[in-house]
């Protein structure tokens, strides 16, 4: 497939699903997991200062593919301006399934994704819808000043 056709296909079908593995994950319940898998999709380019990242977590039962409609030119998040990270919540069917789970566990997994996988020390912002909004509020409590 030529590069032009690939770019058109990527624009039509969105960014591909990716995964990161978080080792030795400790949940708020005190339980631990040797490995937790977290799904995500990215749009745009992370700038050299790593200061243009915006995190957009999913709602209850939502998946990152559902959030793609909010990313694009003249939409909520413009990938020409921001490095957009759509993240699948733990237990949503894409990321690792967990029985005992809290919003803080989701936020902790996202924090580790950002710091360990992307090397991001501070976000431009966190936004969310429904449970994603609850996660954005927990970000302010769990990691004040990070976003």
CSV table of C-alpha atoms in Angstrom, one decimal:
chain,number,residue,atom,x,y,z
A,1,UNK,CA,0.0,0.0,0.0
A,2,UNK,CA,1.4,3.4,-0.9
A,3,UNK,CA,2.0,6.0,1.8
A,4,UNK,CA,-0.8,8.2,0.6
A,5,UNK,CA,-3.3,5.3,0.7
A,6,UNK,CA,-2.1,4.3,4.2
A,7,UNK,CA,-2.6,7.9,5.4
A,8,UNK,CA,-6.2,8.0,4.0
A,9,UNK,CA,-6.9,4.6,5.6
A,10,UNK,CA,-5.6,5.8,8.9
A,11,UNK,CA,-7.7,8.9,8.8
A,12,UNK,CA,-10.9,6.9,7.9
A,13,UNK,CA,-10.4,4.1,10.4
A,14,UNK,CA,-8.6,5.9,13.2
A,15,UNK,CA,-5.5,5.1,15.1
A,16,UNK,CA,-4.8,1.4,15.8
A,17,UNK,CA,-5.3,-0.1,19.2
A,18,UNK,CA,-2.1,-0.4,21.2
A,19,UNK,CA,-1.2,-1.9,24.5
A,20,UNK,CA,1.3,-1.2,27.3
A,21,UNK,CA,2.2,-3.7,30.0
A,22,UNK,CA,2.6,-2.4,33.6
A,23,UNK,CA,4.7,-4.7,35.8
A,24,UNK,CA,4.1,-5.3,39.5
A,25,UNK,CA,0.8,-3.3,39.7
A,26,UNK,CA,-0.6,-2.8,43.2
A,27,UNK,CA,-4.3,-2.1,43.5
A,28,UNK,CA,-6.0,0.0,46.2
A,29,UNK,CA,-7.4,-3.3,47.6
A,30,UNK,CA,-3.9,-4.3,48.4
A,31,UNK,CA,-3.9,-7.1,45.8
A,32,UNK,CA,-1.1,-7.1,43.2
A,33,UNK,CA,-0.7,-8.3,39.6
A,34,UNK,CA,2.6,-9.3,38.0
A,35,UNK,CA,1.4,-7.6,34.8
A,36,UNK,CA,-1.5,-5.4,33.9
A,37,UNK,CA,-2.3,-4.6,30.2
A,38,UNK,CA,-3.7,-1.2,29.4
A,39,UNK,CA,-5.1,-0.3,26.0
A,40,UNK,CA,-4.7,3.1,24.3
A,41,UNK,CA,-4.7,5.0,21.0
A,42,UNK,CA,-2.7,8.2,20.2
A,43,UNK,CA,-3.2,11.1,17.8
A,44,UNK,CA,-0.9,13.9,17.0
A,45,UNK,CA,2.8,14.3,17.9
A,46,UNK,CA,4.3,14.7,21.4
A,47,UNK,CA,6.4,17.8,21.3
A,48,UNK,CA,10.0,17.9,22.4
A,49,UNK,CA,9.1,19.4,25.8
A,50,UNK,CA,6.4,16.7,26.2
A,51,UNK,CA,4.0,19.5,27.3
A,52,UNK,CA,1.2,19.1,24.8
A,53,UNK,CA,-0.3,15.7,26.0
A,54,UNK,CA,-4.0,15.5,26.8
A,55,UNK,CA,-5.4,12.3,28.4
A,56,UNK,CA,-9.0,11.2,27.5
A,57,UNK,CA,-10.1,8.1,29.5
A,58,UNK,CA,-13.2,6.1,28.6
A,59,UNK,CA,-16.5,6.0,30.3
A,60,UNK,CA,-18.0,2.9,32.0
A,61,UNK,CA,-18.2,0.3,29.3
A,62,UNK,CA,-16.7,2.6,26.7
A,63,UNK,CA,-13.6,1.9,24.6
A,64,UNK,CA,-11.0,4.2,23.2
A,65,UNK,CA,-12.4,3.5,19.7
A,66,UNK,CA,-15.6,5.2,20.9
A,67,UNK,CA,-13.6,8.4,21.8
A,68,UNK,CA,-12.2,8.7,18.3
A,69,UNK,CA,-15.2,10.8,17.2
A,70,UNK,CA,-14.0,13.6,19.5
A,71,UNK,CA,-10.5,13.9,17.9
A,72,UNK,CA,-9.8,15.8,14.7
A,73,UNK,CA,-9.7,19.2,13.1
A,74,UNK,CA,-12.6,21.3,14.4
A,75,UNK,CA,-13.4,18.8,17.1
A,76,UNK,CA,-12.8,18.8,20.9
A,77,UNK,CA,-9.2,17.8,20.5
A,78,UNK,CA,-7.2,18.8,17.5
A,79,UNK,CA,-4.2,16.5,17.0
A,80,UNK,CA,-2.4,19.3,15.1
A,81,UNK,CA,-2.2,21.1,18.5
A,82,UNK,CA,-2.2,18.3,21.1
A,83,UNK,CA,-0.8,14.8,21.5
A,84,UNK,CA,-4.1,13.0,22.4
A,85,UNK,CA,-4.0,9.8,24.4
A,86,UNK,CA,-7.3,7.9,24.4
A,87,UNK,CA,-7.0,5.3,27.2
A,88,UNK,CA,-9.1,2.2,27.8
A,89,UNK,CA,-10.1,1.8,31.5
A,90,UNK,CA,-9.0,-1.3,33.3
A,91,UNK,CA,-11.7,-4.0,33.0
A,92,UNK,CA,-13.4,-2.5,29.9
A,93,UNK,CA,-12.8,-5.6,27.8
A,94,UNK,CA,-9.7,-4.1,26.1
A,95,UNK,CA,-7.4,-3.6,29.1
A,96,UNK,CA,-6.8,-6.2,31.8
A,97,UNK,CA,-10.0,-7.5,33.5
A,98,UNK,CA,-10.0,-6.9,37.2
A,99,UNK,CA,-12.7,-7.9,39.7
A,100,UNK,CA,-12.0,-5.4,42.5
A,101,UNK,CA,-11.4,-2.1,40.9
A,102,UNK,CA,-11.6,1.6,41.9
A,103,UNK,CA,-11.4,4.8,39.9
A,104,UNK,CA,-8.0,5.4,41.7
A,105,UNK,CA,-6.7,2.1,40.2
A,106,UNK,CA,-7.7,3.3,36.8
A,107,UNK,CA,-5.9,6.7,37.4
A,108,UNK,CA,-2.8,5.0,38.8
A,109,UNK,CA,-2.6,2.7,35.7
A,110,UNK,CA,-2.9,5.8,33.4
A,111,UNK,CA,-0.2,7.7,35.4
A,112,UNK,CA,2.1,4.7,35.0
A,113,UNK,CA,1.3,4.5,31.3
A,114,UNK,CA,2.2,8.2,30.9
A,115,UNK,CA,5.3,8.2,33.0
A,116,UNK,CA,6.8,4.8,32.3
A,117,UNK,CA,5.7,4.2,28.7
A,118,UNK,CA,5.6,7.8,27.2
A,119,UNK,CA,8.1,9.5,29.6
A,120,UNK,CA,5.5,12.3,30.3
A,121,UNK,CA,6.0,14.2,33.6
A,122,UNK,CA,3.1,16.6,33.2
A,123,UNK,CA,-0.1,16.7,31.1
A,124,UNK,CA,-1.6,19.7,29.4
A,125,UNK,CA,-5.0,18.4,30.6
A,126,UNK,CA,-7.3,15.5,31.4
A,127,UNK,CA,-10.8,15.3,30.1
A,128,UNK,CA,-13.5,12.7,30.3
A,129,UNK,CA,-17.2,11.9,29.9
A,130,UNK,CA,-19.2,10.2,32.7
A,131,UNK,CA,-16.8,7.8,34.4
A,132,UNK,CA,-14.0,9.3,32.4
A,133,UNK,CA,-14.9,12.6,34.0
A,134,UNK,CA,-14.7,11.0,37.5
A,135,UNK,CA,-11.2,9.8,36.5
A,136,UNK,CA,-10.3,13.4,35.5
A,137,UNK,CA,-11.4,14.6,39.0
A,138,UNK,CA,-9.4,11.9,40.7
A,139,UNK,CA,-6.3,13.0,38.7
A,140,UNK,CA,-6.5,16.3,40.6
A,141,UNK,CA,-6.6,14.5,44.0
A,142,UNK,CA,-4.1,11.7,43.3
A,143,UNK,CA,-1.5,13.7,41.3
A,144,UNK,CA,-2.0,17.4,42.0
A,145,UNK,CA,-0.1,19.5,39.6
A,146,UNK,CA,0.4,16.7,37.1
A,147,UNK,CA,-2.3,18.1,34.8
